[in-house]
XYZ file of C-alpha atoms in Angstrom:
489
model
C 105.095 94.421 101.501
C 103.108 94.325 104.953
C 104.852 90.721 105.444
C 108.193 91.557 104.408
C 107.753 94.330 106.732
C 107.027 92.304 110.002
C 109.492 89.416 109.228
C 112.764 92.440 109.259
C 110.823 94.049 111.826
C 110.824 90.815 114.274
C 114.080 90.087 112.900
C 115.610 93.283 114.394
C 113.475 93.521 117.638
C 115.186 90.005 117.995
C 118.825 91.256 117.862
C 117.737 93.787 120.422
C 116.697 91.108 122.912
C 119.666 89.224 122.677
C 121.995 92.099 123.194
C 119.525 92.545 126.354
C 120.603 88.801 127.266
C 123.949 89.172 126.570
C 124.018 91.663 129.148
C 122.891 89.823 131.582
C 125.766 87.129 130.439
C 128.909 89.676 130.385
C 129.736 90.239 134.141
C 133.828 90.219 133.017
C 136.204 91.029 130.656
C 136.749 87.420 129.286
C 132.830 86.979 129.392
C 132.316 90.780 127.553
C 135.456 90.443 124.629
C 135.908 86.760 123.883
C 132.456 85.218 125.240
C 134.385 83.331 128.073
C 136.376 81.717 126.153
C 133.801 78.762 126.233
C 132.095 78.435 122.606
C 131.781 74.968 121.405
C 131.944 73.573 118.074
C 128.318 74.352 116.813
C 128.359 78.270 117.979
C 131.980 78.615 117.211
C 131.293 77.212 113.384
C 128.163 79.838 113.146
C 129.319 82.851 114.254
C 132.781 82.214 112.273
C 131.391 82.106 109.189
C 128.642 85.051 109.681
C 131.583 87.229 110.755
C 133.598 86.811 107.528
C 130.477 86.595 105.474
C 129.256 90.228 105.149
C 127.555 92.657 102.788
C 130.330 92.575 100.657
C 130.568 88.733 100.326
C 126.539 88.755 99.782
C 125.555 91.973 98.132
C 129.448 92.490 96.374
C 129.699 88.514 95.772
C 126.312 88.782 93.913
C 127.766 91.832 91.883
C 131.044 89.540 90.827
C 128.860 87.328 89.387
C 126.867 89.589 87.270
C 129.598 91.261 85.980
C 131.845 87.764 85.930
C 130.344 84.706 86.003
C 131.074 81.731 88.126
C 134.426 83.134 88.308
C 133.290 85.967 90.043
C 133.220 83.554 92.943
C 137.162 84.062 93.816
C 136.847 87.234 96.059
C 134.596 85.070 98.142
C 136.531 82.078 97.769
C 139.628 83.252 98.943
C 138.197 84.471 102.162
C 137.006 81.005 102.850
C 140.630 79.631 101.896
C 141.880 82.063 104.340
C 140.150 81.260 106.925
C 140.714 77.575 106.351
C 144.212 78.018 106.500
C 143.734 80.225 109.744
C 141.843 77.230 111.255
C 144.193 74.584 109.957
C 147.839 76.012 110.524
C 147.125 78.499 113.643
C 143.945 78.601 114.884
C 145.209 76.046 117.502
C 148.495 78.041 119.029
C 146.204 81.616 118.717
C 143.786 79.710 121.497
C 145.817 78.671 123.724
C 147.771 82.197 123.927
C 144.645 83.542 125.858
C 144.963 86.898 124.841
C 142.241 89.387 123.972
C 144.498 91.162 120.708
C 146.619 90.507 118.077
C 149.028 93.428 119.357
C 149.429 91.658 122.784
C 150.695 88.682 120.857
C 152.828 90.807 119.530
C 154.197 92.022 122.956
C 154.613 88.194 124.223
C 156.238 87.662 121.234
C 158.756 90.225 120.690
C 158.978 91.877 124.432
C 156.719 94.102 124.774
C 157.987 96.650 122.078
C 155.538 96.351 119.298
C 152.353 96.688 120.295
C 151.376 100.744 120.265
C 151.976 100.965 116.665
C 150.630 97.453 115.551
C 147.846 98.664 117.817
C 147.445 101.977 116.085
C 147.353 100.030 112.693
C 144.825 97.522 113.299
C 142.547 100.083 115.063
C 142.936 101.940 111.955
C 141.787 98.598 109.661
C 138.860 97.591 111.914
C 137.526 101.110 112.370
C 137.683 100.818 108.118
C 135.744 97.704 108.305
C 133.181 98.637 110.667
C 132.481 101.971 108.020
C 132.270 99.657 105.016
C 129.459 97.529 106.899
C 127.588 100.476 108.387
C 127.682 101.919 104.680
C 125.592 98.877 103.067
C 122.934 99.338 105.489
C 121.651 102.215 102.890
C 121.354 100.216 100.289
C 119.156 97.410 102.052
C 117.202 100.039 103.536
C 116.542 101.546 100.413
C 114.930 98.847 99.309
C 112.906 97.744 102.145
C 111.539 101.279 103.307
C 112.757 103.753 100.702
C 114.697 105.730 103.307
C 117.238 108.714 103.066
C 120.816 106.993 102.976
C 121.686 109.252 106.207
C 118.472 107.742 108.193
C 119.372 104.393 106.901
C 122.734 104.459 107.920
C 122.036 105.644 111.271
C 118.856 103.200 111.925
C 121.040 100.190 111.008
C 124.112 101.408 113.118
C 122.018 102.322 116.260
C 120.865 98.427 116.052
C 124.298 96.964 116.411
C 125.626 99.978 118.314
C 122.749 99.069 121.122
C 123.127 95.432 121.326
C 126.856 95.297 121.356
C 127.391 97.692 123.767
C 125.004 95.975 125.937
C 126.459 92.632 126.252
C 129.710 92.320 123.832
C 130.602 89.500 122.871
C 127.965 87.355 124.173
C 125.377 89.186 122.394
C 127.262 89.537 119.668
C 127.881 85.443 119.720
C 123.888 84.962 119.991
C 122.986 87.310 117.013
C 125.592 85.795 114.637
C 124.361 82.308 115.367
C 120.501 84.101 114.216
C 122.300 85.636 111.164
C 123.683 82.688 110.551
C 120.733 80.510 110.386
C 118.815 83.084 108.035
C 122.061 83.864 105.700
C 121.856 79.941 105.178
C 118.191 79.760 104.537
C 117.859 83.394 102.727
C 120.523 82.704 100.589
C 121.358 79.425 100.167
C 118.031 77.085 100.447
C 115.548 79.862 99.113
C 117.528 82.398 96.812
C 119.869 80.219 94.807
C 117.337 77.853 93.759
C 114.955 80.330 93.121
C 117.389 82.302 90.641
C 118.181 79.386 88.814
C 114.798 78.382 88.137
C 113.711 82.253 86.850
C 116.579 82.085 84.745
C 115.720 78.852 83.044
C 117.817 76.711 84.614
C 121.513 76.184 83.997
C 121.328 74.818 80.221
C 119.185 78.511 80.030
C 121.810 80.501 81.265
C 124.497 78.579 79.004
C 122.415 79.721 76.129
C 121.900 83.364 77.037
C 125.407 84.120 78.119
C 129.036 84.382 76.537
C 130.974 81.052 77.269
C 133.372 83.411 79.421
C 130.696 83.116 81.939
C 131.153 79.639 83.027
C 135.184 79.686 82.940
C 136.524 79.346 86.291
C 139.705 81.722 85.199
C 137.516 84.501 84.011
C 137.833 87.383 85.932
C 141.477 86.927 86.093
C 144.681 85.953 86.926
C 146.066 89.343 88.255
C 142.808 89.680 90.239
C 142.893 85.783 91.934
C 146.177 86.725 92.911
C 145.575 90.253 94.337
C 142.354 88.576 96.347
C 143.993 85.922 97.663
C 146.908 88.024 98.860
C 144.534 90.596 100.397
C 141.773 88.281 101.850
C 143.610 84.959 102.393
C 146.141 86.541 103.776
C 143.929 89.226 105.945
C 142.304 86.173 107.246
C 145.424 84.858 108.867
C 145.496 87.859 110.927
C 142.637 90.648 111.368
C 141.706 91.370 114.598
C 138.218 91.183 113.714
C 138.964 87.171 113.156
C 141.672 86.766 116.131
C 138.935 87.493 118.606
C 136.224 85.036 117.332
C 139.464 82.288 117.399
C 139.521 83.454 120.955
C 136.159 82.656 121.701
C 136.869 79.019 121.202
C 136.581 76.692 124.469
C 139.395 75.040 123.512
C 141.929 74.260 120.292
C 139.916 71.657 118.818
C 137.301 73.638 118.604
C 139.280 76.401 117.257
C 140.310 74.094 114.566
C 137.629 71.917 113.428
C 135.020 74.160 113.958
C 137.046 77.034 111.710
C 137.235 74.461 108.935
C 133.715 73.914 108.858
C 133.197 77.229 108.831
C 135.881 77.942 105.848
C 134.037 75.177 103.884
C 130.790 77.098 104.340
C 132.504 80.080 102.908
C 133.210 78.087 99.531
C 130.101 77.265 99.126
C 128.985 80.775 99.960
C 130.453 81.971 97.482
C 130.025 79.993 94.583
C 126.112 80.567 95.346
C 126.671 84.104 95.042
C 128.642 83.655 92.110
C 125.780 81.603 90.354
C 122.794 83.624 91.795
C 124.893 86.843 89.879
C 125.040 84.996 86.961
C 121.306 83.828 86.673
C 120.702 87.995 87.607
C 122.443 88.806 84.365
C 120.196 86.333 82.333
C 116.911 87.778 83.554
C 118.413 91.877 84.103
C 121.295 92.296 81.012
C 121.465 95.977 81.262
C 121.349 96.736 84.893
C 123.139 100.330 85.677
C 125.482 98.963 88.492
C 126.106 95.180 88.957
C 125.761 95.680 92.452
C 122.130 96.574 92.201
C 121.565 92.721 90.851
C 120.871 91.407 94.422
C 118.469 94.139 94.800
C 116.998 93.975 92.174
C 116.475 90.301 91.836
C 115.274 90.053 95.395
C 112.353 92.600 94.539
C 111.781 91.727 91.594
C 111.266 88.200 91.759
C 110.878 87.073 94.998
C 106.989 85.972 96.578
C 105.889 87.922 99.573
C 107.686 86.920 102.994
C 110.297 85.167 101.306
C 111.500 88.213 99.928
C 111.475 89.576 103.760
C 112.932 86.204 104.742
C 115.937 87.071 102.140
C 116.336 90.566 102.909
C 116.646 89.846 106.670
C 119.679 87.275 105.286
C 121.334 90.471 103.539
C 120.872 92.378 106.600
C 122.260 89.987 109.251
C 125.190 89.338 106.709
C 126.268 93.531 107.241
C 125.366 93.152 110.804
C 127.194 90.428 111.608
C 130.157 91.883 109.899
C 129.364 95.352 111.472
C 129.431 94.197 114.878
C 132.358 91.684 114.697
C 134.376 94.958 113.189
C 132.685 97.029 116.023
C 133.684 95.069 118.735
C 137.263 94.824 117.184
C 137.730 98.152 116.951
C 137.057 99.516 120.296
C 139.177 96.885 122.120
C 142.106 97.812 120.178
C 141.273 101.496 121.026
C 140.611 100.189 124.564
C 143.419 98.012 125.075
C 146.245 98.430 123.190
C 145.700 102.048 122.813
C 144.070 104.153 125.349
C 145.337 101.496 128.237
C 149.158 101.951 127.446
C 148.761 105.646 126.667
C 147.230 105.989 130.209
C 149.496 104.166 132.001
C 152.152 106.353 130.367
C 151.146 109.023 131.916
C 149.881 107.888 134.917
C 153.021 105.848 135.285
C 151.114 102.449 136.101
C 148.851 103.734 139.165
C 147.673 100.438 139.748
C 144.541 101.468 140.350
C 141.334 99.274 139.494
C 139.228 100.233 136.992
C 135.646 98.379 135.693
C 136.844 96.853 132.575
C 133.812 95.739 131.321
C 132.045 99.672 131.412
C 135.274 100.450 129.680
C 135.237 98.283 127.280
C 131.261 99.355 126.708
C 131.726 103.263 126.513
C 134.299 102.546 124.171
C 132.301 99.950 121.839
C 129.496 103.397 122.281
C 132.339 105.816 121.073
C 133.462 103.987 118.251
C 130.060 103.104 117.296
C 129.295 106.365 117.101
C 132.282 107.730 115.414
C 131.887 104.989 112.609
C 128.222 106.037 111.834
C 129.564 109.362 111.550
C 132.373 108.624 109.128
C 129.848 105.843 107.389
C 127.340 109.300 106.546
C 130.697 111.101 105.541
C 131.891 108.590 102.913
C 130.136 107.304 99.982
C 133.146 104.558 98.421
C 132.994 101.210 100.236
C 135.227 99.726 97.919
C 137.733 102.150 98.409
C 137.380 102.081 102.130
C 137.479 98.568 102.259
C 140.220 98.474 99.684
C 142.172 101.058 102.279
C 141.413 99.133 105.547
C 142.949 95.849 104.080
C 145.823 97.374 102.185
C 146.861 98.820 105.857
C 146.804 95.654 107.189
C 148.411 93.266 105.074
C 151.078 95.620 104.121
C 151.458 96.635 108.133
C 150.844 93.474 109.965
C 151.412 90.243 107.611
C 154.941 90.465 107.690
C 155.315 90.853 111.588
C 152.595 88.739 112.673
C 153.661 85.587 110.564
C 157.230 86.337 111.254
C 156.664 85.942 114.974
C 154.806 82.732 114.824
C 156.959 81.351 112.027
C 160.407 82.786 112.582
C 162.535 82.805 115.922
C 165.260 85.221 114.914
C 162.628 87.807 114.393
C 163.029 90.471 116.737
C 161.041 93.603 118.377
C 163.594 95.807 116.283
C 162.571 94.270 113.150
C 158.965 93.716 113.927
C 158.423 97.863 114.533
C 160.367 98.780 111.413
C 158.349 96.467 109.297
C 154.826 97.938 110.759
C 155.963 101.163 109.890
C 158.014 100.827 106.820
C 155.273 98.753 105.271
C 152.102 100.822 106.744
C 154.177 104.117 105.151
C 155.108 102.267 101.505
C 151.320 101.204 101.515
C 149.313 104.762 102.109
C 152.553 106.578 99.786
C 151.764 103.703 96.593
C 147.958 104.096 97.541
C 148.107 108.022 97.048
C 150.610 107.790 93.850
C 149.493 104.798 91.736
C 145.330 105.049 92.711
C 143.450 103.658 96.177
C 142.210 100.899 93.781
C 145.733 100.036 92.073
C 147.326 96.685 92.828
C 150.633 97.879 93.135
C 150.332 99.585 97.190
C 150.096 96.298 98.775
C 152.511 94.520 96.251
C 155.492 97.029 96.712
C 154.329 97.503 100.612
C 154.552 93.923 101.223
C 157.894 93.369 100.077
C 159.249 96.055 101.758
C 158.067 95.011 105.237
C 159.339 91.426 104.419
C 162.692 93.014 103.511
C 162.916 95.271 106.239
C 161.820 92.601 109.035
C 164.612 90.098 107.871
C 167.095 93.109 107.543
C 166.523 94.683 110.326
C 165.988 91.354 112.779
C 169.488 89.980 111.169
C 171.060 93.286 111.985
C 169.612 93.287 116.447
C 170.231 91.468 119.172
C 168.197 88.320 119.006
C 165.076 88.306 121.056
C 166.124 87.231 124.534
C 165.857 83.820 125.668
C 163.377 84.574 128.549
C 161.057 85.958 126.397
C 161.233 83.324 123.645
C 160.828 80.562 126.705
C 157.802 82.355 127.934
C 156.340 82.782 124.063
C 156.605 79.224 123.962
C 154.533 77.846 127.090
C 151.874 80.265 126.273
C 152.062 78.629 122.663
C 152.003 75.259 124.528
C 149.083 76.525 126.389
C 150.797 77.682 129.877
C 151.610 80.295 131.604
C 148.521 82.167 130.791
C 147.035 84.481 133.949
C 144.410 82.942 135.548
C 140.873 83.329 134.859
C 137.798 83.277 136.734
C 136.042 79.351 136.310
C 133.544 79.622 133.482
C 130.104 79.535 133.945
C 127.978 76.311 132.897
C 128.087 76.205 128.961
C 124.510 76.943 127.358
C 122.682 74.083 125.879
C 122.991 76.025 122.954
C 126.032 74.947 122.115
């Protein structure tokens, strides 16, 4: 294992460096949230896709497939169609808004009325996210070192902790486009083929497993359906995924380069989906399907390539992790702590280094969710909880604004907190797991938002004149001129 020791270990003194780099790079808050707003197409594609691809599209996407089949492919799947959809539809008009969250669209949107609590919820779905990551780093761990879950947990955290509080996005940006390249080459050039030959080949696993396997509708039609209206649809509007959009140097880039990236995703996951279902040839009766990446990486994998494919796994969570991370504590930051402060300070006007603020808070909230990741031992609830919050929260009011004009800051709040309130209610009377939260939460925002919008003043025309030259890509505040673009993208 001395070799598939060194390769993780130069993997992660790697990410270190880069977060050194990045601080070096993040001398504003454009340059520390959103990178400058100056990725191009190659860098934008990259760190796209190794944002939505995480442990749970690697490690759970594995799992689907060993319990599923090919079909096991759709949780995956769906995430790419989201984000293709995202790219296609509204990648382009999120760009050119040049915000840093989702809740200060909201306030250009509706007025300025709606972004506390749509602040309060999506800090509440990225902190989630950020837990769910930091909890998979126990199981990789486990494998490479045989360490405590705790130690793992905090060891993995403290990596991503230190290099995105060091240079934000930037570093963030330069890791992903590492994590990336390994993911692809881990996963898709070395591990896939590799399966399929160990479990005879396709014809092989045709033989060995029950035709159910290889049907595309397997897992089920309930279960598509739930996916795609959790994951498409969280695509469309996590902050986690707004603030890689706003990375983008411009909206072409925003759009081609996020359909690139959503056709990676389907091919992501239909890789996973087969490598699960050659695991199930060669391991029947494993205790936990989720162990089959594990186990099929250890098992059967020659020295340094199985280093080579753990590293993938790992930079899958940590890209994840840190996109979360980063998420999380500019909500907190921004649409949070800065309007609760101003509250009470009643606007002092008094300058303040956003960058260090934006850093102790990415340091608090890394901290916190390594804390709550050693607390909690369900990541399929907590993932389960973080996206039922947002789709039944946020979907409604979010697409309502960029789709509907007579949707107003009256209707946007009650639908945030009718349908954030019908979601945790369902979620503690039917089960966190149950399909029915984010059914019955969704249609009650969507009623109340049309109800309540068709019952208020329309949203005045000033503000609906100013929403619509930022969509057009003026009237933005001024930022300072970018830096020269690295030759790295």
């Amino acid at each position: 294992m001395a070799v598939d020791y060194a390769v993780i270990v130069v993997y992660l003194a790697g990410m270190l460096a880069m977060g050194w780099w990045g601080m070096r790079r993040a001398k504003s808050k454009s340059e520390f949230l959103v990178a400058g707003r100056r990725l191009g197409p190659w860098m934008y594609s990259g760190t796209m896709a190794a944002i939505v691809l995480g442990g749970a599209s690697t490690i759970g996407g594995v799992g689907l497939g060993y319990q599923y089949g090919l079909s096991g492919a759709w949780m995956v799947f769906t995430i790419g169609l989201g984000l293709l959809a995202l790219s296609v539809f509204f990648s382009a008009r999120i760009a050119r808004l040049k915000v840093y969250t989702v809740s200060e669209m909201l306030d250009l949107r509706y007025g300025g009325r709606a972004g506390l609590i749509s602040g309060v919820v999506m800090w509440a779905y990225t902190l989630m996210l950020a837990v769910t990551s930091t909890i998979a780093y126990a199981t990789i761990f486990d494998v490479l070192f045989d360490l405590d879950r705790t130690l793992s947990i905090i060891l993995g955290g403290a990596i991503v902790v230190a290099y995105s509080t060091l240079g934000g996005m930037w570093s963030i940006t330069l890791t992903d486009m590492v994590q990336f390249v390994v993911k692809t080459i881990g996963v898709l050039l070395l591990l896939l083929p590799i399966a399929v030959i160990k479990a005879g080949g396709f014809s092989e696993m045709k033989a060995q497993l029950p035709t159910e396997y290889f049907d595309p509708l397997g897992i089920g039609g309930e279960t598509i359906f739930t996916y795609v209206l959790i994951y498409t649809f969280g695509m469309l509007i996590g902050q986690d995924i707004w603030q890689r959009v706003f990375t983008a140097r411009s909206d072409r880039t925003a759009r081609w380069g996020g359909t690139v990236a959503g056709t990676y995703c389907l091919v992501y996951a239909v890789a996973g989906a087969v490598i699960g279902t050659a695991a199930k040839v060669m391991y029947p009766n494993l205790p936990s399907a989720d162990a089959a990446f594990a186990t099929i990486v250890k098992d059967e994998l020659p020295v340094g390539v199985r280093g080579l494919v753990l590293a993938a796994a790992l930079a899958a969570v940590m890209s994840t992790s840190s996109g979360a991370l980063i998420a999380c504590a500019t909500v907190a930051n921004n649409d949070i702590w800065s309007r609760l402060r101003g509250a009470v300070s009643g606007g002092d006007g008094e300058e303040r280094d956003e960058v260090k603020g934006n850093r102790v808070f990415i340091l608090i909230m890394g901290i916190a969710v390594i804390a709550i990741a050693i607390a909690l031992n369900n990541v399929v609830e907590a993932l389960t909880v973080a996206y039922n919050l947002l789709v039944g929260g946020l979907l409604v009011p979010i697409l309502g604004g960029l789709l509907w004009r007579r949707g107003t800051a009256a209707g946007a709040l009650a639908s945030v907190c009718v349908g954030g309130v019908a979601v945790i209610g369902l979620m503690a009377t039917y089960g966190i797991l149950a399909n029915e939260p984010v059914y019955y939460g969704l249609l009650a925002s969507l009623a109340v938002y049309v109800i309540v919008s068709l019952a208020t003043k329309p949203t005045d025309a000033a503000v609906l004149v100013a929403w619509r030259e930022r969509l057009a890509g003026r009237g933005a505040e001024a930022e300072p001129a970018p830096a020269p673009e690295p030759a790295t993208t």
